[in-house]
Short mmCIF file of C-alpha atoms in Angstrom, two decimals:
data_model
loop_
_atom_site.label_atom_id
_atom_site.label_comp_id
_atom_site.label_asym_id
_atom_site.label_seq_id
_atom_site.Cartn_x
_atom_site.Cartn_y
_atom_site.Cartn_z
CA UNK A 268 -22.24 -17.14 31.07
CA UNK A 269 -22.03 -18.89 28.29
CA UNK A 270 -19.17 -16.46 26.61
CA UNK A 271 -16.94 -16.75 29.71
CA UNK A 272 -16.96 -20.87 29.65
CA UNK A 273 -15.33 -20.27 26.05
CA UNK A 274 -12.96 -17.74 27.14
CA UNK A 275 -12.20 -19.89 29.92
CA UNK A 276 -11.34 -23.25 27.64
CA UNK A 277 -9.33 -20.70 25.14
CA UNK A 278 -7.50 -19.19 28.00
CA UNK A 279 -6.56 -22.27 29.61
CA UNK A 280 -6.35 -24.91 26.63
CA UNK A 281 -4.77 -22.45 23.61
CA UNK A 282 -3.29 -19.68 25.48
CA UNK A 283 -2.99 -17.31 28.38
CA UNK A 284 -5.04 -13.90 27.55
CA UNK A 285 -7.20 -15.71 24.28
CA UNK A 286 -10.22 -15.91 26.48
CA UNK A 287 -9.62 -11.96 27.82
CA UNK A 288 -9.44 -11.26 24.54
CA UNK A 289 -12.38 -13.00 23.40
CA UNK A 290 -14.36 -11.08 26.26
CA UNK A 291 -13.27 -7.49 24.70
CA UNK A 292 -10.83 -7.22 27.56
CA UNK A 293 -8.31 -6.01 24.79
CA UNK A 294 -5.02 -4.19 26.96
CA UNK A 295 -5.42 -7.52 29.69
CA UNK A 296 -5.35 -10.13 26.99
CA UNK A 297 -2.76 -8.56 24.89
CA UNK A 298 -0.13 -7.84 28.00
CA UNK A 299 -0.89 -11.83 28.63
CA UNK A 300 -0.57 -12.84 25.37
CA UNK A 301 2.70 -11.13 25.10
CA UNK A 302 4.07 -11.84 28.42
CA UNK A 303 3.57 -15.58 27.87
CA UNK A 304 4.99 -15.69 24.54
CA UNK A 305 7.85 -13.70 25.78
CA UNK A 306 8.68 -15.96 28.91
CA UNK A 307 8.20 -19.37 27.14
CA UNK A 308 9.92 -18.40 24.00
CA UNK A 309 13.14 -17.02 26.23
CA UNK A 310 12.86 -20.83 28.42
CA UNK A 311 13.23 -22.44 25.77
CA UNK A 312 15.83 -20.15 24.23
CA UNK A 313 17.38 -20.64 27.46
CA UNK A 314 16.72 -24.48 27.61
CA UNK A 315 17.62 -25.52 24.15
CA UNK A 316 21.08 -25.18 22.61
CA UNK A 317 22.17 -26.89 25.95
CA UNK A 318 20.38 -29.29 25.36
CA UNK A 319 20.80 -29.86 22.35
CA UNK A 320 24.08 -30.66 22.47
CA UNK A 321 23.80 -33.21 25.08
CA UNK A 322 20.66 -34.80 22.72
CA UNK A 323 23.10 -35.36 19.88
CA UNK A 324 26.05 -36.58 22.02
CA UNK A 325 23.44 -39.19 23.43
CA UNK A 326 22.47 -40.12 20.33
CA UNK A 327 26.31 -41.01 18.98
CA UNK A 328 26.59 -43.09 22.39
CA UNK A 329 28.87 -40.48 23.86
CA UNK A 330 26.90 -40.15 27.12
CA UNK A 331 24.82 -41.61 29.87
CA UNK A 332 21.49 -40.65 27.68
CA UNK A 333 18.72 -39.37 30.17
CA UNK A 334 20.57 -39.38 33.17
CA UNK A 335 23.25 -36.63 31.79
CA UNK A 336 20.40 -34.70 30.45
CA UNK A 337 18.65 -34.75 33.70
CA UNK A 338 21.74 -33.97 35.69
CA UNK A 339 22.56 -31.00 33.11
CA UNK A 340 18.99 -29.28 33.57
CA UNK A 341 19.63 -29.43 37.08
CA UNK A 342 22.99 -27.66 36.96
CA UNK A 343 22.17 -24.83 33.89
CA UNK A 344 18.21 -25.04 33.76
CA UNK A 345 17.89 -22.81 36.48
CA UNK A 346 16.84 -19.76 34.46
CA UNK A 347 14.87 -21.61 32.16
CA UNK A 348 12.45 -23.00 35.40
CA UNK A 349 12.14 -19.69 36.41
CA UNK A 350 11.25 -18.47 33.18
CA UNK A 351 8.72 -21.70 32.64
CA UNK A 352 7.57 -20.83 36.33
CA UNK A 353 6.67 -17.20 35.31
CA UNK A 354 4.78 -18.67 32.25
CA UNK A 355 2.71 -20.25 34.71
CA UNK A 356 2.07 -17.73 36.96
CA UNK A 357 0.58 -16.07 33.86
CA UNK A 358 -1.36 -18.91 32.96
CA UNK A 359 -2.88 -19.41 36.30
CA UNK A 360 -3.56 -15.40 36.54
CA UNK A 361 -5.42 -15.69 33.39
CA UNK A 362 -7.50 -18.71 34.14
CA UNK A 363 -8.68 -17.01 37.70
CA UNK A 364 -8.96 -13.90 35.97
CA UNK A 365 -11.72 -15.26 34.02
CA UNK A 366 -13.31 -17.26 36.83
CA UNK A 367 -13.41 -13.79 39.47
CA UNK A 368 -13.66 -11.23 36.42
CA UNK A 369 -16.00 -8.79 37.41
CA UNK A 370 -15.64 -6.80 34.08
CA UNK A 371 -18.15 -6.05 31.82
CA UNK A 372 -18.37 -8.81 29.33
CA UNK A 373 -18.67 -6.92 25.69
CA UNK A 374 -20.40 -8.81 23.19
CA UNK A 375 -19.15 -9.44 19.68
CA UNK A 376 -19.18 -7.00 16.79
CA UNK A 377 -22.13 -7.59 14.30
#
């Protein structure tokens, strides 16, 4: 029990599939890991050169400041939610994973 309260805290704290991996559940944890590095690193991708633009241009004084940045995320952030949504999805699936697993839990190598 003790083994799946760690892979719980490293799935949920560090990343989604650390604590699969950490329980020798080696194909789960590595489709999570790279599924939520994929989807967060495309959000923010997605997110950021928008946004960037609008950062600097509130930082000269051109702008509103926070409310154009808000009002832009609304408009072009669409993709990027849905990507940050999927990101969560994976994060919750890994979390519950861990919680319902009824896998064999392999201990570590010697």
């Amino acid at each position: 029990m003790h083994r799946k309260i760690i892979a719980l805290l490293l799935s949920a704290l560090v990343l989604p599939g650390l604590g699969q991996l950490y329980l020798g559940w080696r194909k789960k944890g590595a489709v999570l890991l790279v599924l939520s590095n994929c989807f967060l690193l495309a959000a923010l991708f997605l997110i950021l050169p928008g946004l960037g633009t609008l950062l600097v241009a509130a930082k000269v004084g051109q702008t509103e400041g926070a409310s154009l940045i808000a009002t832009w995320l609304i408009e072009h952030g669409t993709a990027g939610k849905g990507l940050l949504a999927a990101f969560l999805g994976i994060w919750g699936y890994a979390i519950i994973d861990i919680l319902t697993g009824k896998q064999e839990v392999t201990p570590p190598a010697p």
